[in-house]
Amino acid sequence: MSSTPNFDLKVKAILDATQSGERTCALTGQTWEMTDEEIGWYKKFNVPPSKLAPITRLRQLSGFASGVSIWWKAHAITGKPILSFVHPDNPFHVITDKEWFGNDYVNGYRWNSSDLFFDQFRKLALSIPVGALRDDGSNINCIGVDLIGAQDCYMAFGCGDAKRLMYGYMSGTDSEDCVDFVNSGRSRECFSVNLSTVLFACTYAFNSHASLHCTFIFDCRDCEFCFGATNKRHKKYLWFNEQLTKEEWQERRANVDLSRWSVNEEYLARFNILMAEAVWPEHDNEAVEESTGQNLIKCTRCQTCWWVIESTDLYSCWACLKQETAAFCVWTGWGSDCYQSVDLVNAQNAKFCVRVWRSINVEYSMDCYECQNCFGCFGLRHKQFCIFNNQFSEQEYWFKLDEIKCAMLERGEYGMFFSGDFSQNGFQFSMGKMYFEYTPEEYTAFGAPHFDPTRGAVIMPKSIDPEGTILISEIPDALEEIDPATFVGKAIHDPVLKRNFSVTPQEFDFYKAHQLPFPREHFLTRIKKLTRHSDSPVSFETTCYVCHRTITAYKNIFFQERNIHCRACYLAYLEQHG
């Protein structure tokens, strides 16, 4: 028996009248084909058809997922600056995570049927602070955002189960002592790595796995002591894809000092050319059944998805782990039956939500943990039958919910997602910004404000004197010429990003131990460059470089001109050349 009978009847009438065919996105004006499969997902989740194209919805959701930014922002109560993922000019208030988890924000805003839902939700959301770093209490001695089970990590974002990770993004999983580490895991003592696993002592490694003591590798598996290698399997002692003897390789390697910035840049430029000339598969999917997309691993019936692992029955989802039955979701895991939401963990039957963890039957809510049967709530924990943070009896809840959802549906609100000004991290500092650029028109269409990136910028865990800022031109070329007293822990100006950064003593020790150059770029720039070495979630049609068959590939901002092979031609190339 339906708990919201009036709403269900209204939605059924809309869905029964919905036919497949071409649609025009209400925000971007782009057209897309609404298929019977897409309509089937609306019926599955009992929601009206969206007025936005699927790619528009996913780009919108990505603006709510954490990127790589941290700021000094005033504590909501004391006014003292604390580290926070919320920009100082963003109107959301912040307190420490420990304080946030110790508070109770029930008894909130009374619903008014004559007012718009989003206007009322905004008043509620801005009346309740958020945890400054999204730290659930499982981390030890860390500075970062969205960390779980991390220890001694610095400037890490969206990472978990890692130790001594510096400048990491969406990584971790049993990794230790790594710097500039993106979309990767199960590695040790690595630098500048993206979309790779099971590495040891590797630097500049991309889309590679189960390798050790390698430098400048792309799409390599089970390789050792390679310097410049692409599309290789089970190889040793390669030098820019040239096979050498062990003695020849060691002699060449001994004559290359990557701790000199000029030398490092020379070889990095050479490797980027090698990567551009390498063979790129149309997708990197492994062990999938009835699935389409990019970077899918052990997935079944996942359609048009990107970077999804061990999941089943997903449609148009990005960055999901062990998720079941979801459509139009971003950055979700270990849950089921979720629709058009972002940052869900162990959520069941969540719709139009942002950061809802370990909860059941939650709609149009943000920052809720261990909740059940809640609608339009913000910052609740261990609650059920709440609307706008107000407690109801079970009977009252369903009666009121039916009324609210009907009113929203009639006004065209139900089915819409939050506008960009509800994003606590801000679109320009989000996951979406890491993988693709938002156009000025999209910022406006999504309602996403723009913030000054120099306001509240973090140079060190504690404030340091910006006077006497070091210019890039003043940094010696050789690492051995760097005087720690002069350059470590000091403000260094990045002229491209127009922001200051610093190198910590621990970071400097890592560079010395691994003979790597002293950085000349802000870590935000470094991580963004690393991220963009891999394919973005945005697909496009092209033709196979060999057989000219039409294939679906994924845009790569860094390598826009590539030799993309269909899966069959890619495997044939590896058989012959790998």
Coordinates of C-alpha atoms in Angstrom, one line a residue:
M1 CA 0.0 0.0 0.0
S2 CA 1.3 3.4 -0.9
S3 CA 2.4 5.8 1.8
T4 CA 1.9 8.8 -0.5
P5 CA -1.1 7.8 -2.5
N6 CA -2.0 11.2 -4.0
F7 CA 1.6 11.9 -5.1
D8 CA 1.9 8.4 -6.6
L9 CA -1.3 8.8 -8.7
K10 CA -0.1 12.2 -10.0
V11 CA 3.3 10.8 -11.0
K12 CA 1.8 7.7 -12.6
A13 CA -0.4 9.9 -14.8
I14 CA 2.7 11.8 -15.9
L15 CA 4.8 8.7 -16.6
D16 CA 1.9 6.9 -18.4
A17 CA 1.8 9.8 -20.8
T18 CA 5.5 10.0 -21.4
Q19 CA 6.8 8.8 -24.7
S20 CA 10.3 8.2 -25.9
G21 CA 11.8 10.7 -28.4
E22 CA 13.9 13.7 -28.8
R23 CA 14.1 16.2 -25.9
T24 CA 15.7 19.6 -25.4
C25 CA 17.6 20.3 -22.2
A26 CA 16.0 23.1 -20.3
L27 CA 19.4 24.5 -19.2
T28 CA 21.7 24.0 -22.1
G29 CA 19.4 23.7 -25.1
Q30 CA 21.2 20.6 -26.2
T31 CA 19.0 17.8 -27.5
W32 CA 19.0 14.1 -26.5
E33 CA 17.0 11.0 -27.2
M34 CA 14.9 10.0 -24.2
T35 CA 14.8 6.2 -24.6
D36 CA 12.4 3.7 -23.2
E37 CA 15.3 2.6 -21.0
E38 CA 15.6 6.0 -19.5
I39 CA 11.8 6.3 -19.0
G40 CA 12.0 2.9 -17.3
W41 CA 14.3 4.3 -14.6
Y42 CA 11.9 7.1 -13.9
K43 CA 9.2 4.5 -13.4
K44 CA 11.5 2.5 -11.2
F45 CA 12.1 5.5 -8.9
N46 CA 8.6 6.9 -9.2
V47 CA 9.8 10.3 -10.3
P48 CA 8.8 12.6 -13.2
P49 CA 11.0 12.7 -16.3
S50 CA 13.8 15.1 -16.0
K51 CA 13.8 18.3 -18.1
L52 CA 17.7 18.2 -18.2
A53 CA 19.8 16.1 -20.5
P54 CA 21.6 13.2 -18.7
I55 CA 25.1 14.8 -19.2
T56 CA 23.7 18.1 -17.8
R57 CA 22.5 16.3 -14.7
L58 CA 25.8 14.6 -14.1
R59 CA 27.8 17.8 -14.6
Q60 CA 25.5 19.5 -12.2
L61 CA 25.9 16.7 -9.6
S62 CA 29.7 16.8 -10.0
G63 CA 29.6 20.4 -8.8
F64 CA 28.5 19.2 -5.4
A65 CA 31.3 16.5 -5.0
S66 CA 34.4 17.6 -3.2
G67 CA 37.4 18.7 -5.3
V68 CA 40.8 19.8 -4.1
S69 CA 40.5 22.9 -2.0
I70 CA 40.9 23.9 1.6
W71 CA 40.6 27.4 3.2
W72 CA 40.8 29.4 6.3
K73 CA 37.2 30.3 7.3
A74 CA 35.8 31.8 10.4
H75 CA 34.3 29.4 13.0
A76 CA 30.6 30.0 13.2
I77 CA 30.6 30.6 16.9
T78 CA 34.1 31.8 17.9
G79 CA 34.9 33.7 14.7
K80 CA 38.5 32.3 14.8
P81 CA 39.9 31.0 11.5
I82 CA 39.8 27.2 11.1
L83 CA 40.6 25.0 8.1
S84 CA 37.5 24.2 6.0
F85 CA 36.5 22.9 2.6
V86 CA 33.9 25.8 2.5
H87 CA 35.2 29.0 1.0
P88 CA 35.2 32.0 3.3
D89 CA 32.7 33.8 1.1
N90 CA 30.4 30.9 0.8
P91 CA 27.4 31.6 3.1
F92 CA 27.4 28.1 4.7
H93 CA 28.6 28.3 8.3
V94 CA 31.3 25.9 9.6
I95 CA 32.3 24.5 13.0
T96 CA 34.8 21.7 13.8
D97 CA 33.7 18.2 12.8
K98 CA 33.9 17.1 16.4
E99 CA 31.5 19.8 17.4
W100 CA 29.2 19.0 14.5
F101 CA 28.9 15.4 15.5
G102 CA 28.2 16.4 19.1
N103 CA 25.2 18.6 18.2
D104 CA 21.6 17.9 17.4
Y105 CA 19.8 20.0 14.8
V106 CA 16.2 18.7 15.2
N107 CA 13.4 21.3 15.3
G108 CA 14.1 23.3 12.3
Y109 CA 12.0 25.1 9.8
R110 CA 8.2 24.8 9.5
W111 CA 7.0 24.0 6.0
N112 CA 4.8 26.5 4.3
S113 CA 2.8 25.1 1.4
S114 CA 2.5 28.4 -0.4
D115 CA 6.3 29.0 -0.5
L116 CA 8.8 27.3 -2.9
F117 CA 10.6 24.3 -1.5
F118 CA 14.1 25.4 -2.4
D119 CA 13.6 28.9 -0.9
Q120 CA 12.5 27.3 2.4
F121 CA 15.3 24.7 2.3
R122 CA 17.9 27.5 1.8
K123 CA 16.7 29.2 5.0
L124 CA 17.1 25.9 6.9
A125 CA 20.5 25.0 5.4
L126 CA 22.0 28.4 6.2
S127 CA 20.8 28.3 9.8
I128 CA 22.8 25.1 10.5
P129 CA 26.6 24.8 10.4
V130 CA 28.5 22.1 8.6
G131 CA 31.6 20.1 9.7
A132 CA 34.6 22.0 8.5
L133 CA 36.5 19.1 7.0
R134 CA 33.9 16.3 6.7
D135 CA 36.0 14.2 9.1
D136 CA 33.9 11.4 10.5
G137 CA 36.3 10.8 13.4
S138 CA 38.1 7.9 11.9
N139 CA 41.3 9.8 10.9
I140 CA 44.5 10.4 12.8
N141 CA 46.7 13.4 12.5
C142 CA 45.4 14.5 9.0
I143 CA 44.8 17.7 7.1
G144 CA 42.4 17.2 4.3
V145 CA 38.7 16.8 3.3
D146 CA 36.5 13.8 3.0
L147 CA 39.0 11.4 4.6
I148 CA 38.1 8.0 6.0
G149 CA 40.5 5.8 8.0
A150 CA 43.5 7.9 7.1
Q151 CA 46.6 8.5 9.2
D152 CA 49.3 11.2 9.0
C153 CA 48.0 12.5 5.6
Y154 CA 48.5 16.0 4.4
M155 CA 46.3 17.9 1.8
A156 CA 44.5 14.7 0.9
F157 CA 40.9 14.9 -0.6
G158 CA 38.4 12.1 -0.9
C159 CA 40.9 9.5 0.3
G160 CA 40.7 6.6 2.6
D161 CA 42.7 3.8 4.3
A162 CA 46.0 5.6 3.6
K163 CA 49.1 6.5 5.6
R164 CA 51.5 9.4 5.0
L165 CA 49.8 10.4 1.8
M166 CA 50.6 14.0 0.6
Y167 CA 48.5 15.7 -2.0
G168 CA 46.2 12.8 -2.8
Y169 CA 42.8 12.9 -4.5
M170 CA 40.2 10.2 -4.6
S171 CA 42.9 7.6 -3.6
G172 CA 44.2 5.6 -0.8
T173 CA 43.1 2.0 -0.2
D174 CA 46.2 0.5 1.5
S175 CA 48.7 3.1 0.2
E176 CA 51.6 4.6 2.1
D177 CA 54.2 7.2 1.6
C178 CA 53.0 8.6 -1.7
V179 CA 53.0 12.2 -3.0
D180 CA 50.8 13.6 -5.8
F181 CA 48.6 10.5 -5.9
V182 CA 45.4 10.5 -7.8
N183 CA 42.7 7.9 -8.5
S184 CA 45.0 5.1 -7.3
G185 CA 45.6 2.6 -4.5
R186 CA 47.6 -0.2 -2.9
S187 CA 51.0 1.4 -3.6
R188 CA 54.1 2.4 -1.7
E189 CA 56.6 5.2 -2.1
C190 CA 55.2 6.6 -5.4
F191 CA 55.2 10.1 -6.9
S192 CA 52.9 11.6 -9.5
V193 CA 50.6 8.7 -10.1
N194 CA 47.1 8.5 -11.7
L195 CA 44.7 5.7 -12.2
S196 CA 47.1 3.0 -11.1
T197 CA 47.4 0.3 -8.5
V198 CA 49.9 -2.0 -6.8
L199 CA 53.0 0.1 -7.5
F200 CA 56.2 0.3 -5.6
A201 CA 58.8 3.1 -6.0
C202 CA 57.2 4.4 -9.3
T203 CA 57.2 8.0 -10.5
Y204 CA 55.1 9.5 -13.3
A205 CA 52.9 6.4 -13.7
F206 CA 49.6 6.5 -15.5
N207 CA 47.0 3.7 -16.1
S208 CA 49.5 1.2 -14.9
H209 CA 49.4 -1.7 -12.4
A210 CA 51.6 -4.3 -10.6
S211 CA 54.9 -2.6 -11.4
L212 CA 57.9 -1.4 -9.5
H213 CA 60.9 0.8 -9.8
C214 CA 59.5 2.4 -13.0
T215 CA 59.5 6.0 -14.2
F216 CA 57.4 7.5 -17.0
I217 CA 55.1 4.6 -17.7
F218 CA 51.6 4.5 -19.3
D219 CA 49.4 1.5 -19.7
C220 CA 51.9 -1.0 -18.3
R221 CA 51.4 -4.2 -16.3
D222 CA 53.9 -6.2 -14.4
C223 CA 56.9 -4.1 -15.4
E224 CA 60.1 -3.5 -13.5
F225 CA 62.9 -1.0 -14.0
C226 CA 61.4 0.7 -17.0
F227 CA 62.1 4.4 -17.9
G228 CA 59.7 5.6 -20.5
A229 CA 57.3 2.7 -21.5
T230 CA 53.8 2.6 -23.0
N231 CA 51.4 -0.3 -23.7
K232 CA 53.8 -2.9 -22.2
R233 CA 53.3 -6.2 -20.3
H234 CA 55.8 -8.2 -18.3
K235 CA 58.8 -6.1 -19.3
K236 CA 62.1 -5.1 -17.7
Y237 CA 64.8 -2.6 -18.6
L238 CA 62.9 -0.6 -21.2
W239 CA 64.2 2.9 -22.1
F240 CA 61.5 4.8 -24.0
N241 CA 60.3 1.5 -25.3
E242 CA 63.8 0.4 -26.3
Q243 CA 64.9 -2.9 -24.9
L244 CA 68.2 -2.7 -23.0
T245 CA 70.3 -5.1 -21.0
K246 CA 70.3 -4.6 -17.3
E247 CA 73.8 -3.1 -17.4
E248 CA 72.9 -0.7 -20.3
W249 CA 69.7 0.4 -18.4
Q250 CA 71.6 1.0 -15.2
E251 CA 74.2 3.1 -16.9
R252 CA 71.7 5.3 -18.6
R253 CA 69.6 5.7 -15.5
A254 CA 72.7 6.7 -13.5
N255 CA 73.3 9.6 -15.9
V256 CA 69.8 11.1 -15.5
D257 CA 69.3 13.3 -12.5
L258 CA 65.6 14.0 -12.2
S259 CA 66.2 16.0 -9.0
R260 CA 67.2 18.8 -11.3
W261 CA 64.1 20.7 -12.4
S262 CA 65.4 21.3 -15.9
V263 CA 66.2 17.7 -16.5
N264 CA 62.9 16.5 -15.0
E265 CA 61.0 18.9 -17.3
E266 CA 63.0 17.7 -20.4
Y267 CA 62.1 14.0 -19.8
L268 CA 58.5 14.8 -18.8
A269 CA 58.0 16.6 -22.0
R270 CA 59.5 13.7 -23.9
F271 CA 57.2 11.3 -22.1
N272 CA 54.1 13.3 -22.8
I273 CA 54.9 13.0 -26.5
L274 CA 55.3 9.2 -26.0
M275 CA 52.0 9.0 -24.3
A276 CA 50.3 11.0 -27.0
E277 CA 51.7 8.6 -29.6
A278 CA 50.7 5.5 -27.6
V279 CA 47.7 3.3 -28.2
W280 CA 44.6 4.3 -26.2
P281 CA 41.8 1.8 -25.9
E282 CA 38.2 3.0 -26.3
H283 CA 37.7 1.9 -22.7
D284 CA 39.6 0.3 -19.9
N285 CA 36.8 -1.9 -18.7
E286 CA 37.6 -5.2 -17.0
A287 CA 35.4 -8.2 -16.1
V288 CA 32.1 -6.5 -17.1
E289 CA 28.9 -8.0 -18.3
E290 CA 26.2 -6.1 -20.3
S291 CA 27.9 -2.8 -19.4
T292 CA 29.0 0.3 -21.3
G293 CA 31.2 3.1 -20.2
Q294 CA 34.8 3.8 -19.1
N295 CA 36.9 2.4 -16.2
L296 CA 34.4 -0.2 -15.2
I297 CA 35.7 -3.1 -13.1
K298 CA 33.6 -6.1 -12.2
C299 CA 30.3 -4.6 -13.2
T300 CA 27.1 -6.1 -14.4
R301 CA 24.4 -4.2 -16.3
C302 CA 25.9 -0.8 -15.8
Q303 CA 25.1 1.5 -18.7
T304 CA 26.8 4.7 -19.8
C305 CA 28.8 4.8 -16.6
W306 CA 32.3 6.1 -15.7
W307 CA 34.7 4.8 -13.1
V308 CA 32.5 2.3 -11.5
I309 CA 33.8 -0.7 -9.5
E310 CA 32.0 -3.9 -8.4
S311 CA 28.5 -2.5 -9.0
T312 CA 25.3 -3.8 -10.5
D313 CA 22.3 -2.2 -12.4
L314 CA 23.5 1.4 -12.7
Y315 CA 22.5 3.9 -15.4
S316 CA 24.4 7.1 -16.1
C317 CA 26.5 7.1 -12.9
W318 CA 30.0 8.4 -12.2
A319 CA 32.5 7.4 -9.6
C320 CA 30.6 4.6 -7.8
L321 CA 31.9 1.7 -5.7
K322 CA 29.9 -1.4 -4.8
Q323 CA 26.6 0.3 -5.6
E324 CA 23.5 -1.5 -6.6
T325 CA 20.5 -0.1 -8.6
A326 CA 21.1 3.6 -9.2
A327 CA 20.5 6.2 -11.9
F328 CA 22.1 9.6 -12.4
C329 CA 24.3 9.4 -9.3
V330 CA 27.8 10.7 -8.6
W331 CA 30.3 9.6 -5.9
T332 CA 28.2 6.9 -4.2
G333 CA 29.0 3.5 -2.7
W334 CA 27.8 0.5 -0.7
G335 CA 24.1 1.4 -1.2
S336 CA 21.1 0.6 -3.4
D337 CA 18.1 2.1 -5.0
C338 CA 19.4 5.7 -5.3
Y339 CA 18.5 8.4 -7.8
Q340 CA 20.0 11.7 -8.8
S341 CA 22.2 12.1 -5.8
V342 CA 25.8 12.8 -4.9
D343 CA 28.1 11.7 -2.0
L344 CA 26.1 8.7 -0.7
V345 CA 27.5 6.0 1.5
N346 CA 25.5 3.0 2.6
A347 CA 22.3 4.8 1.5
Q348 CA 19.1 2.9 0.5
N349 CA 16.3 4.6 -1.5
A350 CA 17.8 8.1 -1.5
K351 CA 16.6 10.7 -4.0
F352 CA 17.9 14.2 -4.7
C353 CA 20.3 14.1 -1.8
V354 CA 23.8 15.4 -1.1
R355 CA 26.1 13.6 1.4
V356 CA 23.6 11.2 3.0
W357 CA 25.4 8.3 4.8
R358 CA 24.1 5.1 6.3
S359 CA 20.4 6.1 5.8
I360 CA 17.2 4.8 4.4
N361 CA 14.3 6.5 2.5
V362 CA 15.7 10.0 2.4
E363 CA 14.8 12.7 -0.1
Y364 CA 15.9 16.2 -0.8
S365 CA 18.3 16.2 2.1
M366 CA 21.9 17.2 2.9
D367 CA 24.5 16.2 5.4
C368 CA 22.4 13.5 7.1
Y369 CA 23.8 10.4 8.9
E370 CA 22.0 7.3 10.2
C371 CA 18.5 8.7 9.3
Q372 CA 15.4 7.0 8.1
N373 CA 12.3 8.4 6.4
C374 CA 13.4 12.0 6.2
F375 CA 12.5 14.7 3.7
G376 CA 14.0 18.2 3.2
C377 CA 16.4 17.8 6.2
F378 CA 19.8 19.2 6.8
G379 CA 22.5 18.1 9.3
L380 CA 20.5 15.4 11.1
R381 CA 21.8 12.2 12.7
H382 CA 20.0 9.2 14.1
K383 CA 16.5 10.6 13.2
Q384 CA 13.4 9.3 11.5
F385 CA 10.1 10.8 10.3
C386 CA 11.5 14.3 10.0
I387 CA 10.5 17.0 7.6
F388 CA 12.6 20.2 7.5
N389 CA 14.3 18.9 10.7
N390 CA 11.0 18.8 12.6
Q391 CA 9.9 15.5 14.2
F392 CA 6.6 13.9 13.3
S393 CA 4.8 10.8 14.3
E394 CA 4.9 8.1 11.6
Q395 CA 1.3 8.8 10.5
E396 CA 1.8 12.6 10.5
Y397 CA 5.0 12.2 8.5
W398 CA 3.4 10.3 5.6
F399 CA 0.4 12.6 5.5
K400 CA 2.5 15.7 5.5
L401 CA 5.0 14.2 3.0
D402 CA 2.2 13.4 0.5
E403 CA 1.0 17.0 0.7
I404 CA 4.5 18.5 0.2
K405 CA 5.4 16.2 -2.7
C406 CA 2.1 16.9 -4.5
A407 CA 2.6 20.7 -4.1
M408 CA 6.2 20.4 -5.4
L409 CA 5.1 18.3 -8.3
E410 CA 2.4 20.7 -9.3
R411 CA 4.8 23.6 -9.2
G412 CA 7.4 21.7 -11.3
E413 CA 9.8 21.5 -8.3
Y414 CA 9.8 17.8 -7.7
G415 CA 12.4 16.2 -9.9
M416 CA 14.6 19.3 -9.9
F417 CA 18.0 19.2 -8.2
F418 CA 19.5 21.9 -5.9
S419 CA 20.9 24.9 -7.7
G420 CA 24.7 25.5 -7.7
D421 CA 24.6 28.0 -4.8
F422 CA 23.7 25.0 -2.5
S423 CA 27.1 23.5 -3.2
Q424 CA 29.1 23.8 0.0
N425 CA 32.5 23.4 -1.8
G426 CA 31.5 25.5 -4.8
F427 CA 31.4 24.4 -8.4
Q428 CA 34.8 26.0 -9.2
F429 CA 36.4 23.8 -6.5
S430 CA 34.5 20.6 -7.2
M431 CA 35.1 17.2 -8.7
G432 CA 33.6 18.4 -11.9
K433 CA 36.1 21.2 -12.2
M434 CA 38.9 18.6 -11.8
Y435 CA 37.8 16.6 -14.8
F436 CA 36.3 19.1 -17.2
E437 CA 35.7 22.9 -17.5
Y438 CA 32.4 24.5 -16.7
T439 CA 31.6 27.1 -19.3
P440 CA 30.5 30.6 -18.0
E441 CA 27.1 29.8 -19.4
E442 CA 26.9 26.6 -17.3
Y443 CA 27.9 28.4 -14.1
T444 CA 25.0 30.8 -14.8
A445 CA 22.6 28.0 -15.7
F446 CA 23.5 26.0 -12.7
G447 CA 23.2 29.0 -10.4
A448 CA 26.8 28.5 -9.2
P449 CA 28.5 31.6 -7.7
H450 CA 32.1 32.5 -8.3
F451 CA 34.5 32.9 -5.3
D452 CA 37.9 34.6 -5.1
P453 CA 40.5 31.7 -4.9
T454 CA 43.0 34.0 -3.1
R455 CA 40.6 34.7 -0.2
G456 CA 41.4 32.4 2.8
A457 CA 44.0 30.5 0.8
V458 CA 46.0 28.0 2.8
I459 CA 49.8 28.0 2.5
M460 CA 50.6 25.9 5.5
P461 CA 48.7 24.2 8.3
K462 CA 49.3 27.4 10.3
S463 CA 49.5 30.9 9.0
I464 CA 52.9 32.0 7.8
D465 CA 54.2 35.5 7.0
P466 CA 53.6 36.2 3.3
E467 CA 56.2 38.9 3.4
G468 CA 59.2 38.0 1.3
T469 CA 57.4 35.6 -0.9
I470 CA 59.7 33.5 -3.0
L471 CA 59.5 33.7 -6.8
I472 CA 59.8 30.6 -8.9
S473 CA 62.8 32.1 -10.6
E474 CA 64.6 32.3 -7.3
I475 CA 64.5 28.5 -6.7
P476 CA 67.8 26.7 -7.6
D477 CA 67.6 24.1 -10.4
A478 CA 69.2 21.3 -8.5
L479 CA 67.5 19.8 -5.4
E480 CA 70.9 19.5 -3.7
E481 CA 71.3 23.3 -3.9
I482 CA 68.0 23.9 -2.0
D483 CA 68.7 25.4 1.4
P484 CA 65.8 24.2 3.6
A485 CA 66.1 27.3 5.8
T486 CA 65.4 29.5 2.8
F487 CA 62.9 27.5 0.8
V488 CA 61.1 24.9 3.0
G489 CA 58.1 26.1 4.9
K490 CA 58.1 29.5 3.1
A491 CA 55.5 31.2 0.9
I492 CA 56.3 30.5 -2.8
H493 CA 54.3 32.3 -5.5
D494 CA 52.8 30.3 -8.4
P495 CA 52.5 33.0 -11.1
V496 CA 50.1 30.9 -13.3
L497 CA 47.6 30.1 -10.5
K498 CA 48.4 33.4 -8.8
R499 CA 48.4 31.8 -5.4
N500 CA 51.1 31.0 -2.9
F501 CA 52.1 27.5 -1.7
S502 CA 54.8 26.0 0.4
V503 CA 56.8 22.8 0.8
T504 CA 56.6 21.1 4.2
P505 CA 59.7 19.5 5.8
Q506 CA 58.2 16.0 5.4
E507 CA 57.6 16.7 1.7
F508 CA 61.1 18.0 1.2
D509 CA 62.5 14.8 2.9
F510 CA 60.4 12.7 0.4
Y511 CA 62.0 14.6 -2.6
K512 CA 65.5 14.0 -1.2
A513 CA 64.9 10.3 -0.5
H514 CA 63.6 9.7 -4.1
Q515 CA 65.7 12.3 -5.9
L516 CA 62.8 14.4 -7.2
P517 CA 62.8 18.1 -8.1
F518 CA 61.7 20.8 -5.8
P519 CA 58.1 21.8 -7.0
R520 CA 57.5 25.0 -8.9
E521 CA 53.7 24.7 -9.0
H522 CA 50.9 24.9 -6.5
F523 CA 49.7 21.5 -5.5
L524 CA 46.2 22.3 -6.9
T525 CA 47.8 22.7 -10.3
R526 CA 49.8 19.5 -10.0
I527 CA 46.8 17.4 -8.9
K528 CA 44.6 18.8 -11.6
K529 CA 47.2 18.1 -14.3
L530 CA 47.5 14.5 -13.0
T531 CA 43.7 14.0 -13.0
R532 CA 43.4 15.3 -16.5
H533 CA 46.0 12.8 -17.8
S534 CA 43.1 10.2 -17.6
D535 CA 39.9 10.3 -19.6
S536 CA 37.1 12.5 -18.3
P537 CA 33.5 11.3 -17.8
V538 CA 32.4 13.0 -21.0
S539 CA 31.9 10.7 -23.9
F540 CA 32.1 11.3 -27.6
E541 CA 31.8 9.3 -30.8
T542 CA 34.9 8.7 -32.9
T543 CA 36.3 6.0 -35.2
C544 CA 38.9 3.3 -34.4
Y545 CA 42.4 4.3 -35.6
V546 CA 42.9 0.9 -37.2
C547 CA 39.5 -0.5 -38.5
H548 CA 37.6 2.8 -38.6
R549 CA 34.6 1.3 -36.8
T550 CA 32.5 3.9 -34.9
I551 CA 33.2 3.7 -31.2
T552 CA 32.4 5.6 -28.1
A553 CA 35.4 7.1 -26.3
Y554 CA 35.9 9.6 -23.5
K555 CA 37.4 13.0 -23.8
N556 CA 40.9 13.7 -22.4
I557 CA 41.7 17.3 -21.8
F558 CA 45.5 16.8 -21.7
F559 CA 45.7 14.5 -24.7
Q560 CA 43.1 15.6 -27.1
E561 CA 44.7 14.1 -30.2
R562 CA 45.3 10.4 -29.6
N563 CA 45.4 7.0 -31.4
I564 CA 42.2 5.5 -30.0
H565 CA 41.7 1.8 -30.9
C566 CA 38.5 -0.2 -30.5
R567 CA 38.8 -2.9 -27.9
A568 CA 39.6 -5.7 -30.4
C569 CA 42.3 -3.7 -32.2
Y570 CA 43.8 -2.6 -28.9
L571 CA 44.1 -6.2 -27.7
A572 CA 45.6 -7.2 -31.1
Y573 CA 48.2 -4.4 -30.7
L574 CA 49.1 -5.6 -27.2
E575 CA 49.5 -9.1 -28.5
Q576 CA 51.9 -7.9 -31.1
H577 CA 53.8 -5.1 -29.4
G578 CA 53.1 -5.4 -25.7

